[in-house]
C-alpha positions as a Markdown table, in Angstrom:
| # | Residue | x | y | z |
|---|---|---|---|---|
| 1 | Met | -118.5 | -142.4 | -2.5 |
| 2 | Lys | -114.8 | -141.7 | -3.2 |
| 3 | Ile | -114.8 | -140.3 | -6.8 |
| 4 | Val | -112.1 | -140.0 | -9.4 |
| 5 | Leu | -112.7 | -137.2 | -11.9 |
| 6 | Leu | -111.4 | -137.9 | -15.4 |
| 7 | Gly | -111.1 | -134.5 | -17.0 |
| 8 | Tyr | -111.1 | -131.2 | -15.1 |
| 9 | Gly | -112.4 | -128.6 | -17.5 |
| 10 | Lys | -115.5 | -126.5 | -16.7 |
| 11 | Met | -117.7 | -129.6 | -16.4 |
| 12 | Gly | -115.2 | -131.5 | -14.2 |
| 13 | Gln | -115.0 | -128.5 | -11.8 |
| 14 | Leu | -118.8 | -128.3 | -11.6 |
| 15 | Ile | -119.1 | -132.0 | -11.0 |
| 16 | Glu | -116.6 | -131.7 | -8.2 |
| 17 | Arg | -118.7 | -129.0 | -6.6 |
| 18 | Phe | -122.0 | -131.0 | -6.8 |
| 19 | Ala | -120.3 | -134.2 | -5.7 |
| 20 | Met | -119.0 | -132.5 | -2.5 |
| 21 | Lys | -122.4 | -130.9 | -1.9 |
| 22 | Arg | -124.0 | -134.3 | -2.0 |
| 23 | Gly | -121.6 | -135.7 | 0.6 |
| 24 | His | -119.1 | -137.4 | -1.7 |
| 25 | Glu | -115.3 | -137.1 | -1.8 |
| 26 | Val | -113.1 | -136.4 | -4.8 |
| 27 | Val | -110.0 | -138.4 | -4.2 |
| 28 | Leu | -108.2 | -138.0 | -7.5 |
| 29 | Ile | -108.3 | -135.6 | -10.4 |
| 30 | Val | -106.9 | -136.8 | -13.7 |
| 31 | Asp | -106.3 | -134.4 | -16.6 |
| 32 | Glu | -103.8 | -133.8 | -19.4 |
| 33 | Ser | -101.1 | -132.7 | -16.8 |
| 34 | Asn | -100.9 | -136.1 | -15.1 |
| 35 | Arg | -102.8 | -138.6 | -17.2 |
| 36 | Ser | -99.6 | -140.2 | -18.6 |
| 37 | Ser | -98.4 | -141.1 | -15.1 |
| 38 | Ile | -101.7 | -142.5 | -13.8 |
| 39 | Thr | -101.9 | -146.3 | -13.3 |
| 40 | Ser | -104.6 | -148.7 | -12.1 |
| 41 | Glu | -102.9 | -148.6 | -8.6 |
| 42 | Asp | -103.8 | -144.9 | -8.3 |
| 43 | Leu | -107.5 | -145.8 | -8.5 |
| 44 | Glu | -107.5 | -148.6 | -5.9 |
| 45 | Asp | -109.1 | -146.6 | -3.2 |
| 46 | Ala | -111.9 | -145.1 | -5.3 |
| 47 | Asp | -115.5 | -146.2 | -5.6 |
| 48 | Met | -116.5 | -144.5 | -8.8 |
| 49 | Ala | -115.1 | -142.5 | -11.8 |
| 50 | Ile | -116.8 | -139.8 | -13.8 |
| 51 | Asp | -115.3 | -139.0 | -17.2 |
| 52 | Phe | -115.8 | -135.6 | -18.9 |
| 53 | Ser | -112.6 | -135.5 | -20.8 |
| 54 | Thr | -112.1 | -135.5 | -24.6 |
| 55 | Pro | -113.1 | -138.0 | -27.2 |
| 56 | Asp | -109.5 | -139.2 | -27.6 |
| 57 | Ala | -109.0 | -139.6 | -23.9 |
| 58 | Ala | -112.3 | -141.3 | -23.1 |
| 59 | Leu | -111.4 | -144.7 | -24.5 |
| 60 | Glu | -108.1 | -144.8 | -22.7 |
| 61 | Asn | -109.9 | -143.8 | -19.5 |
| 62 | Ile | -112.5 | -146.5 | -20.0 |
| 63 | Ser | -109.8 | -149.1 | -20.4 |
| 64 | Leu | -108.0 | -147.9 | -17.3 |
| 65 | Cys | -111.2 | -148.1 | -15.2 |
| 66 | Phe | -111.9 | -151.6 | -16.5 |
| 67 | Glu | -108.4 | -152.7 | -15.5 |
| 68 | Ser | -108.9 | -151.1 | -12.1 |
| 69 | Asp | -112.4 | -152.8 | -11.5 |
| 70 | Leu | -113.7 | -149.3 | -11.1 |
| 71 | Pro | -117.3 | -148.4 | -12.1 |
| 72 | Leu | -117.5 | -145.3 | -14.3 |
| 73 | Val | -119.9 | -142.7 | -15.7 |
| 74 | Val | -118.9 | -141.4 | -19.1 |
| 75 | Gly | -120.3 | -138.1 | -20.2 |
| 76 | Thr | -117.8 | -137.5 | -23.0 |
| 77 | Thr | -119.2 | -138.0 | -26.5 |
| 78 | Gly | -117.5 | -138.4 | -29.8 |
| 79 | Trp | -116.4 | -142.0 | -29.2 |
| 80 | Tyr | -119.6 | -143.8 | -30.0 |
| 81 | Glu | -118.3 | -145.6 | -33.1 |
| 82 | His | -116.5 | -147.9 | -30.5 |
| 83 | Leu | -119.7 | -148.4 | -28.4 |
| 84 | Glu | -120.3 | -152.0 | -29.3 |
| 85 | Glu | -116.8 | -153.2 | -28.6 |
| 86 | Val | -116.7 | -151.2 | -25.3 |
| 87 | Lys | -120.0 | -152.8 | -24.3 |
| 88 | Glu | -118.7 | -156.3 | -25.1 |
| 89 | Thr | -115.5 | -155.7 | -23.1 |
| 90 | Cys | -117.6 | -154.3 | -20.2 |
| 91 | Leu | -119.9 | -157.3 | -20.0 |
| 92 | Asp | -117.2 | -159.9 | -20.6 |
| 93 | Ala | -115.1 | -158.5 | -17.8 |
| 94 | Asp | -118.1 | -158.0 | -15.5 |
| 95 | Gln | -117.5 | -154.3 | -15.2 |
| 96 | Ser | -119.8 | -151.3 | -14.8 |
| 97 | Leu | -120.3 | -148.4 | -17.2 |
| 98 | Leu | -123.1 | -145.9 | -17.7 |
| 99 | Tyr | -122.8 | -143.5 | -20.7 |
| 100 | Gly | -125.0 | -140.8 | -22.0 |
| 101 | Ser | -124.9 | -137.8 | -24.4 |
| 102 | Asn | -126.7 | -135.7 | -21.8 |
| 103 | Phe | -127.4 | -136.2 | -18.0 |
| 104 | Ser | -129.8 | -133.3 | -17.6 |
| 105 | Ile | -133.2 | -134.3 | -16.3 |
| 106 | Gly | -134.9 | -131.9 | -18.7 |
| 107 | Val | -133.1 | -133.2 | -21.7 |
| 108 | Asn | -134.0 | -136.8 | -20.9 |
| 109 | Ile | -137.6 | -135.8 | -20.7 |
| 110 | Phe | -137.1 | -134.0 | -24.0 |
| 111 | Phe | -135.7 | -137.3 | -25.5 |
| 112 | His | -138.8 | -139.1 | -24.4 |
| 113 | Ile | -141.3 | -136.6 | -25.8 |
| 114 | Asn | -139.2 | -136.3 | -29.0 |
| 115 | Lys | -139.9 | -140.0 | -29.7 |
| 116 | Met | -143.6 | -139.5 | -29.0 |
| 117 | Leu | -143.7 | -136.4 | -31.3 |
| 118 | Ala | -142.0 | -138.3 | -34.1 |
| 119 | Lys | -144.5 | -141.1 | -33.8 |
| 120 | Ala | -147.4 | -138.7 | -33.9 |
| 121 | Met | -146.0 | -136.8 | -36.9 |
| 122 | Asn | -145.0 | -139.9 | -38.9 |
| 123 | Pro | -148.4 | -140.3 | -40.8 |
| 124 | Tyr | -148.3 | -136.6 | -42.0 |
| 125 | Lys | -145.9 | -136.7 | -45.0 |
| 126 | Gln | -146.3 | -133.0 | -45.8 |
| 127 | Tyr | -144.0 | -132.2 | -42.9 |
| 128 | Asp | -140.2 | -132.5 | -43.3 |
| 129 | Val | -138.1 | -132.7 | -40.1 |
| 130 | Gln | -134.7 | -131.5 | -39.1 |
| 131 | Val | -132.6 | -131.0 | -36.0 |
| 132 | Glu | -130.7 | -127.9 | -35.0 |
| 133 | Glu | -128.1 | -127.7 | -32.3 |
| 134 | Ile | -126.2 | -124.7 | -30.9 |
| 135 | His | -123.2 | -125.0 | -28.6 |
| 136 | His | -120.2 | -122.9 | -27.4 |
| 137 | Ile | -117.2 | -122.5 | -29.7 |
| 138 | His | -115.1 | -124.8 | -27.5 |
| 139 | Lys | -117.1 | -127.9 | -28.2 |
| 140 | Leu | -114.9 | -130.4 | -30.0 |
| 141 | Asp | -117.4 | -132.7 | -31.7 |
| 142 | Ala | -120.2 | -132.0 | -34.2 |
| 143 | Pro | -123.0 | -132.8 | -34.2 |
| 144 | Ser | -123.4 | -132.9 | -30.4 |
| 145 | Gly | -124.1 | -136.3 | -28.8 |
| 146 | Thr | -127.4 | -134.9 | -27.6 |
| 147 | Ala | -128.4 | -134.0 | -31.2 |
| 148 | Ile | -127.5 | -137.5 | -32.3 |
| 149 | Thr | -129.7 | -139.0 | -29.6 |
| 150 | Ile | -132.5 | -136.8 | -30.7 |
| 151 | Ala | -132.0 | -137.8 | -34.3 |
| 152 | Glu | -131.9 | -141.5 | -33.4 |
| 153 | Gly | -135.3 | -141.1 | -31.6 |
| 154 | Ile | -136.8 | -139.6 | -34.7 |
| 155 | Leu | -135.3 | -142.3 | -37.0 |
| 156 | Glu | -136.7 | -145.0 | -34.8 |
| 157 | Asn | -140.2 | -143.6 | -35.3 |
| 158 | Ser | -140.1 | -142.5 | -39.0 |
| 159 | Asp | -140.9 | -144.5 | -42.1 |
| 160 | Asp | -139.3 | -142.0 | -44.3 |
| 161 | Lys | -136.0 | -141.0 | -42.7 |
| 162 | Lys | -133.3 | -143.7 | -42.7 |
| 163 | Ser | -130.1 | -141.9 | -41.5 |
| 164 | Trp | -128.9 | -138.5 | -40.5 |
| 165 | Val | -126.3 | -136.1 | -42.0 |
| 166 | Asn | -124.6 | -133.2 | -40.5 |
| 167 | Ser | -124.1 | -129.6 | -41.6 |
| 168 | Val | -121.7 | -127.4 | -39.6 |
| 169 | Glu | -122.3 | -123.7 | -40.2 |
| 170 | Gly | -119.1 | -121.9 | -41.3 |
| 171 | Ser | -117.3 | -125.1 | -42.4 |
| 172 | Gly | -117.6 | -124.1 | -46.1 |
| 173 | Glu | -119.1 | -127.4 | -47.0 |
| 174 | Glu | -122.7 | -127.4 | -48.2 |
| 175 | Val | -124.7 | -130.4 | -47.2 |
| 176 | Ile | -128.0 | -131.0 | -49.0 |
| 177 | Pro | -129.8 | -134.0 | -47.5 |
| 178 | Lys | -131.6 | -136.6 | -49.6 |
| 179 | Ala | -135.3 | -137.2 | -49.0 |
| 180 | Asp | -134.6 | -140.1 | -46.7 |
| 181 | Glu | -131.9 | -138.3 | -44.7 |
| 182 | Leu | -132.4 | -136.3 | -41.5 |
| 183 | Leu | -130.4 | -133.1 | -41.4 |
| 184 | Ile | -128.7 | -132.1 | -38.2 |
| 185 | Glu | -127.5 | -128.5 | -38.4 |
| 186 | Ser | -124.7 | -127.5 | -36.0 |
| 187 | Leu | -123.9 | -124.0 | -35.0 |
| 188 | Arg | -121.1 | -122.8 | -32.7 |
| 189 | Ile | -121.7 | -119.5 | -30.9 |
| 190 | Glu | -119.5 | -118.1 | -28.2 |
| 191 | Glu | -120.5 | -119.5 | -24.7 |
| 192 | Val | -123.9 | -121.1 | -25.5 |
| 193 | Pro | -124.3 | -124.1 | -23.1 |
| 194 | Gly | -126.6 | -126.0 | -25.4 |
| 195 | Thr | -129.8 | -125.4 | -27.4 |
| 196 | His | -131.5 | -128.2 | -29.3 |
| 197 | Thr | -134.5 | -127.7 | -31.6 |
| 198 | Val | -136.6 | -130.2 | -33.6 |
| 199 | Leu | -138.4 | -128.5 | -36.5 |
| 200 | Tyr | -141.3 | -130.0 | -38.5 |
| 201 | Ser | -142.0 | -127.8 | -41.5 |
| 202 | Ser | -144.7 | -127.8 | -44.1 |
| 203 | Glu | -145.9 | -125.3 | -46.7 |
| 204 | Val | -148.5 | -123.9 | -44.3 |
| 205 | Asp | -146.9 | -124.1 | -40.8 |
| 206 | Gln | -144.0 | -125.1 | -38.7 |
| 207 | Ile | -143.8 | -127.0 | -35.3 |
| 208 | Glu | -140.8 | -126.3 | -33.1 |
| 209 | Phe | -139.8 | -128.5 | -30.1 |
| 210 | Lys | -137.0 | -126.9 | -28.2 |
| 211 | His | -134.7 | -127.4 | -25.2 |
| 212 | Thr | -132.5 | -124.5 | -24.0 |
| 213 | Ala | -129.9 | -125.1 | -21.3 |
| 214 | His | -129.3 | -121.9 | -19.2 |
| 215 | Ser | -126.0 | -123.3 | -17.7 |
| 216 | Arg | -124.0 | -126.5 | -17.4 |
| 217 | Glu | -125.1 | -127.1 | -13.9 |
| 218 | Gly | -128.0 | -129.4 | -14.9 |
| 219 | Phe | -125.5 | -131.6 | -16.7 |
| 220 | Ala | -123.1 | -131.7 | -13.8 |
| 221 | Leu | -125.7 | -132.5 | -11.2 |
| 222 | Gly | -127.2 | -135.2 | -13.4 |
| 223 | Ala | -123.7 | -136.9 | -13.8 |
| 224 | Val | -123.4 | -137.1 | -10.0 |
| 225 | Ile | -126.9 | -138.5 | -9.7 |
| 226 | Ala | -126.0 | -141.0 | -12.4 |
| 227 | Ala | -122.9 | -142.1 | -10.4 |
| 228 | Glu | -125.1 | -142.6 | -7.3 |
| 229 | Trp | -127.5 | -144.7 | -9.5 |
| 230 | Leu | -124.7 | -146.9 | -10.9 |
| 231 | Phe | -123.0 | -147.5 | -7.5 |
| 232 | Gly | -123.4 | -151.2 | -6.6 |
| 233 | Lys | -124.6 | -152.3 | -10.1 |
| 234 | Lys | -122.8 | -154.4 | -12.7 |
| 235 | Gly | -123.4 | -154.0 | -16.4 |
| 236 | Phe | -123.5 | -151.6 | -19.3 |
| 237 | Tyr | -126.2 | -148.8 | -19.1 |
| 238 | Gln | -127.4 | -145.8 | -21.0 |
| 239 | Val | -128.4 | -142.7 | -19.0 |
| 240 | Thr | -132.0 | -143.1 | -20.2 |
| 241 | Glu | -132.3 | -146.3 | -18.0 |
| 242 | Met | -132.2 | -144.0 | -14.9 |
| 243 | Phe | -135.5 | -142.6 | -15.9 |
| 244 | Asp | -138.9 | -144.3 | -16.1 |
| 245 | Phe | -141.4 | -142.2 | -17.9 |
| 246 | Asn | -143.9 | -145.0 | -18.5 |
| 247 | Lys | -145.3 | -145.1 | -14.9 |
Protein backbone atom coordinates (compact mmCIF):
# COMPACT_ATOMS: atom_id res chain seq x y z
CA MET A 1 0.00 0.00 0.00
CA LYS A 2 0.91 3.64 -0.44
CA ILE A 3 0.46 5.10 3.04
CA VAL A 4 -0.01 8.64 4.33
CA LEU A 5 1.16 9.20 7.91
CA LEU A 6 -0.86 11.79 9.81
CA GLY A 7 1.35 12.70 12.74
CA TYR A 8 5.07 12.04 12.90
CA GLY A 9 5.97 11.80 16.55
CA LYS A 10 7.51 8.70 18.11
CA MET A 11 4.56 6.54 17.07
CA GLY A 12 4.49 7.87 13.52
CA GLN A 13 8.19 7.15 13.10
CA LEU A 14 7.77 3.60 14.39
CA ILE A 15 4.78 3.02 12.09
CA GLU A 16 6.86 4.19 9.13
CA ARG A 17 9.55 1.65 10.04
CA PHE A 18 7.13 -1.28 10.36
CA ALA A 19 5.19 -0.28 7.23
CA MET A 20 8.39 -0.33 5.16
CA LYS A 21 9.45 -3.66 6.72
CA ARG A 22 6.13 -5.15 5.60
CA GLY A 23 6.58 -3.94 2.01
CA HIS A 24 4.52 -0.75 2.06
CA GLU A 25 5.54 2.73 0.94
CA VAL A 26 5.07 5.93 2.92
CA VAL A 27 4.23 8.52 0.25
CA LEU A 28 3.41 11.51 2.48
CA ILE A 29 4.08 12.58 6.04
CA VAL A 30 1.77 15.22 7.52
CA ASP A 31 2.58 16.97 10.78
CA GLU A 32 2.30 20.41 12.34
CA SER A 33 4.94 21.79 9.96
CA ASN A 34 2.87 21.24 6.80
CA ARG A 35 -0.69 20.38 7.85
CA SER A 36 -2.10 23.82 6.98
CA SER A 37 -0.97 23.47 3.36
CA ILE A 38 -2.22 19.90 2.76
CA THR A 39 -5.32 19.48 0.56
CA SER A 40 -7.25 16.48 -0.68
CA GLU A 41 -5.28 16.63 -3.94
CA ASP A 42 -2.12 15.74 -2.01
CA LEU A 43 -3.72 12.44 -0.97
CA GLU A 44 -4.88 11.33 -4.42
CA ASP A 45 -2.15 8.74 -5.00
CA ALA A 46 -2.41 7.12 -1.56
CA ASP A 47 -4.19 3.87 -0.62
CA MET A 48 -4.40 4.32 3.15
CA ALA A 49 -3.85 6.87 5.93
CA ILE A 50 -2.76 6.15 9.50
CA ASP A 51 -3.40 8.85 12.10
CA PHE A 52 -1.38 9.12 15.31
CA SER A 53 -1.57 12.89 15.69
CA THR A 54 -3.26 14.83 18.50
CA PRO A 55 -6.88 14.92 19.68
CA ASP A 56 -7.35 18.38 18.13
CA ALA A 57 -5.86 17.39 14.78
CA ALA A 58 -7.57 14.00 14.49
CA LEU A 59 -11.03 15.32 13.56
CA GLU A 60 -9.58 17.58 10.87
CA ASN A 61 -7.56 14.67 9.51
CA ILE A 62 -10.62 12.41 9.45
CA SER A 63 -12.56 15.03 7.47
CA LEU A 64 -9.67 15.45 5.03
CA CYS A 65 -9.51 11.70 4.39
CA PHE A 66 -13.27 11.47 3.89
CA GLU A 67 -13.04 14.31 1.35
CA SER A 68 -10.22 12.44 -0.39
CA ASP A 69 -12.02 9.08 -0.40
CA LEU A 70 -9.06 7.68 1.52
CA PRO A 71 -9.46 4.86 4.08
CA LEU A 72 -7.86 5.60 7.42
CA VAL A 73 -6.82 3.98 10.66
CA VAL A 74 -7.09 6.30 13.67
CA GLY A 75 -4.97 5.51 16.71
CA THR A 76 -5.34 8.97 18.24
CA THR A 77 -7.64 9.09 21.27
CA GLY A 78 -9.26 12.01 23.07
CA TRP A 79 -11.87 12.73 20.36
CA TYR A 80 -14.39 10.01 21.16
CA GLU A 81 -17.12 12.46 22.22
CA HIS A 82 -17.55 12.98 18.45
CA LEU A 83 -17.58 9.25 17.67
CA GLU A 84 -21.25 8.95 16.71
CA GLU A 85 -21.22 11.92 14.32
CA VAL A 86 -18.01 10.66 12.70
CA LYS A 87 -19.57 7.21 12.32
CA GLU A 88 -22.68 8.68 10.72
CA THR A 89 -20.62 10.77 8.29
CA CYS A 90 -18.44 7.77 7.43
CA LEU A 91 -21.37 5.48 6.65
CA ASP A 92 -23.40 8.14 4.81
CA ALA A 93 -20.42 8.96 2.58
CA ASP A 94 -19.49 5.28 2.06
CA GLN A 95 -16.03 5.81 3.52
CA SER A 96 -13.71 3.55 5.53
CA LEU A 97 -12.43 4.14 9.05
CA LEU A 98 -11.02 1.87 11.72
CA TYR A 99 -10.36 3.32 15.16
CA GLY A 100 -9.05 1.97 18.41
CA SER A 101 -7.61 2.99 21.72
CA ASN A 102 -4.86 0.38 21.38
CA PHE A 103 -3.69 -1.77 18.46
CA SER A 104 -1.47 -4.12 20.44
CA ILE A 105 -2.40 -7.80 20.09
CA GLY A 106 -1.70 -8.34 23.79
CA VAL A 107 -3.93 -5.45 24.85
CA ASN A 108 -6.81 -6.68 22.72
CA ILE A 109 -6.52 -10.10 24.37
CA PHE A 110 -6.48 -8.19 27.67
CA PHE A 111 -9.72 -6.39 26.67
CA HIS A 112 -11.39 -9.73 25.99
CA ILE A 113 -10.32 -11.38 29.24
CA ASN A 114 -11.19 -8.21 31.18
CA LYS A 115 -14.83 -8.63 30.14
CA MET A 116 -14.79 -12.29 31.12
CA LEU A 117 -13.27 -11.43 34.51
CA ALA A 118 -15.84 -8.68 35.14
CA LYS A 119 -18.65 -11.11 34.40
CA ALA A 120 -17.12 -13.72 36.73
CA MET A 121 -16.69 -11.17 39.54
CA ASN A 122 -20.13 -9.58 39.19
CA PRO A 123 -21.94 -11.87 41.70
CA TYR A 124 -19.37 -11.22 44.45
CA LYS A 125 -20.39 -7.87 45.91
CA GLN A 126 -17.66 -7.87 48.57
CA TYR A 127 -15.16 -6.88 45.86
CA ASP A 128 -14.83 -3.30 44.67
CA VAL A 129 -13.14 -2.67 41.35
CA GLN A 130 -10.99 0.13 39.98
CA VAL A 131 -8.67 0.72 37.02
CA GLU A 132 -5.18 2.20 37.18
CA GLU A 133 -3.26 3.47 34.15
CA ILE A 134 0.34 4.71 33.97
CA HIS A 135 1.80 6.53 30.96
CA HIS A 136 4.68 8.77 30.04
CA ILE A 137 4.50 12.45 30.97
CA HIS A 138 4.06 13.51 27.31
CA LYS A 139 0.64 11.87 26.97
CA LEU A 140 -1.93 14.59 26.31
CA ASP A 141 -5.17 12.92 27.41
CA ALA A 142 -6.27 11.35 30.69
CA PRO A 143 -7.56 8.79 31.23
CA SER A 144 -5.96 6.89 28.38
CA GLY A 145 -8.21 5.55 25.65
CA THR A 146 -7.10 2.06 26.64
CA ALA A 147 -8.21 2.65 30.24
CA ILE A 148 -11.60 3.87 29.01
CA THR A 149 -12.02 0.74 26.88
CA ILE A 150 -11.15 -1.39 29.92
CA ALA A 151 -13.64 0.55 32.05
CA GLU A 152 -16.38 0.16 29.45
CA GLY A 153 -15.77 -3.60 29.40
CA ILE A 154 -16.26 -3.70 33.17
CA LEU A 155 -19.38 -1.50 33.08
CA GLU A 156 -20.95 -3.75 30.42
CA ASN A 157 -20.68 -6.70 32.80
CA SER A 158 -21.39 -5.09 36.17
CA ASP A 159 -24.75 -4.63 37.88
CA ASP A 160 -23.33 -2.14 40.38
CA LYS A 161 -21.08 0.22 38.39
CA LYS A 162 -22.92 2.63 36.09
CA SER A 163 -20.23 5.08 34.95
CA TRP A 164 -16.55 5.87 35.38
CA VAL A 165 -14.77 8.84 36.94
CA ASN A 166 -11.14 9.86 36.57
CA SER A 167 -8.53 10.88 39.12
CA VAL A 168 -5.22 12.30 37.83
CA GLU A 169 -2.41 12.00 40.37
CA GLY A 170 -0.76 15.35 41.00
CA SER A 171 -3.65 17.41 39.63
CA GLY A 172 -4.56 18.70 43.11
CA GLU A 173 -8.19 17.60 42.69
CA GLU A 174 -9.39 14.79 44.95
CA VAL A 175 -11.90 12.46 43.33
CA ILE A 176 -13.95 10.24 45.62
CA PRO A 177 -16.09 7.88 43.53
CA LYS A 178 -19.67 7.11 44.49
CA ALA A 179 -20.66 3.49 45.07
CA ASP A 180 -21.94 3.13 41.49
CA GLU A 181 -18.89 4.84 39.93
CA LEU A 182 -15.79 3.06 38.63
CA LEU A 183 -12.58 4.91 39.45
CA ILE A 184 -9.89 5.24 36.78
CA GLU A 185 -6.70 6.46 38.42
CA SER A 186 -4.21 8.09 36.01
CA LEU A 187 -0.49 8.43 36.74
CA ARG A 188 2.12 10.10 34.50
CA ILE A 189 5.67 8.85 35.04
CA GLU A 190 8.59 9.80 32.79
CA GLU A 191 8.87 7.45 29.78
CA VAL A 192 6.49 4.62 30.74
CA PRO A 193 4.96 3.30 27.44
CA GLY A 194 1.77 2.13 29.15
CA THR A 195 0.71 -0.01 32.10
CA HIS A 196 -2.94 -0.86 32.84
CA THR A 197 -4.16 -2.69 35.92
CA VAL A 198 -7.63 -3.81 37.00
CA LEU A 199 -7.92 -4.30 40.77
CA TYR A 200 -10.69 -6.18 42.58
CA SER A 201 -10.32 -5.57 46.32
CA SER A 202 -12.12 -7.01 49.32
CA GLU A 203 -11.36 -7.00 53.04
CA VAL A 204 -9.57 -10.34 52.78
CA ASP A 205 -7.74 -10.26 49.43
CA GLN A 206 -7.05 -8.48 46.15
CA ILE A 207 -7.04 -9.68 42.55
CA GLU A 208 -4.85 -7.79 40.05
CA PHE A 209 -5.12 -8.18 36.28
CA LYS A 210 -2.33 -6.28 34.55
CA HIS A 211 -0.85 -5.49 31.14
CA THR A 212 2.57 -3.85 30.84
CA ALA A 213 3.88 -2.56 27.52
CA HIS A 214 7.68 -2.80 27.24
CA SER A 215 7.81 -0.47 24.23
CA ARG A 216 5.60 1.27 21.68
CA GLU A 217 6.55 -1.24 18.98
CA GLY A 218 3.53 -3.49 19.61
CA PHE A 219 1.20 -0.52 19.08
CA ALA A 220 2.96 0.51 15.86
CA LEU A 221 3.01 -2.96 14.33
CA GLY A 222 -0.64 -3.42 15.25
CA ALA A 223 -1.56 -0.18 13.47
CA VAL A 224 0.09 -1.37 10.26
CA ILE A 225 -1.69 -4.73 10.53
CA ALA A 226 -4.95 -2.81 11.07
CA ALA A 227 -4.34 -0.86 7.86
CA GLU A 228 -3.77 -4.12 5.98
CA TRP A 229 -7.02 -5.49 7.44
CA LEU A 230 -9.00 -2.37 6.47
CA PHE A 231 -7.66 -2.22 2.90
CA GLY A 232 -10.47 -3.01 0.42
CA LYS A 233 -13.25 -2.67 3.02
CA LYS A 234 -15.95 -0.02 3.40
CA GLY A 235 -17.49 0.90 6.73
CA PHE A 236 -16.81 2.02 10.28
CA TYR A 237 -14.87 -0.43 12.45
CA GLN A 238 -13.34 -0.82 15.88
CA VAL A 239 -9.96 -2.48 16.24
CA THR A 240 -11.56 -5.29 18.25
CA GLU A 241 -13.31 -6.44 15.05
CA MET A 242 -9.91 -7.55 13.73
CA PHE A 243 -9.77 -10.22 16.40
CA ASP A 244 -11.98 -13.28 16.85
CA PHE A 245 -11.47 -14.72 20.31
CA ASN A 246 -14.62 -16.85 20.18
CA LYS A 247 -13.31 -19.55 17.84
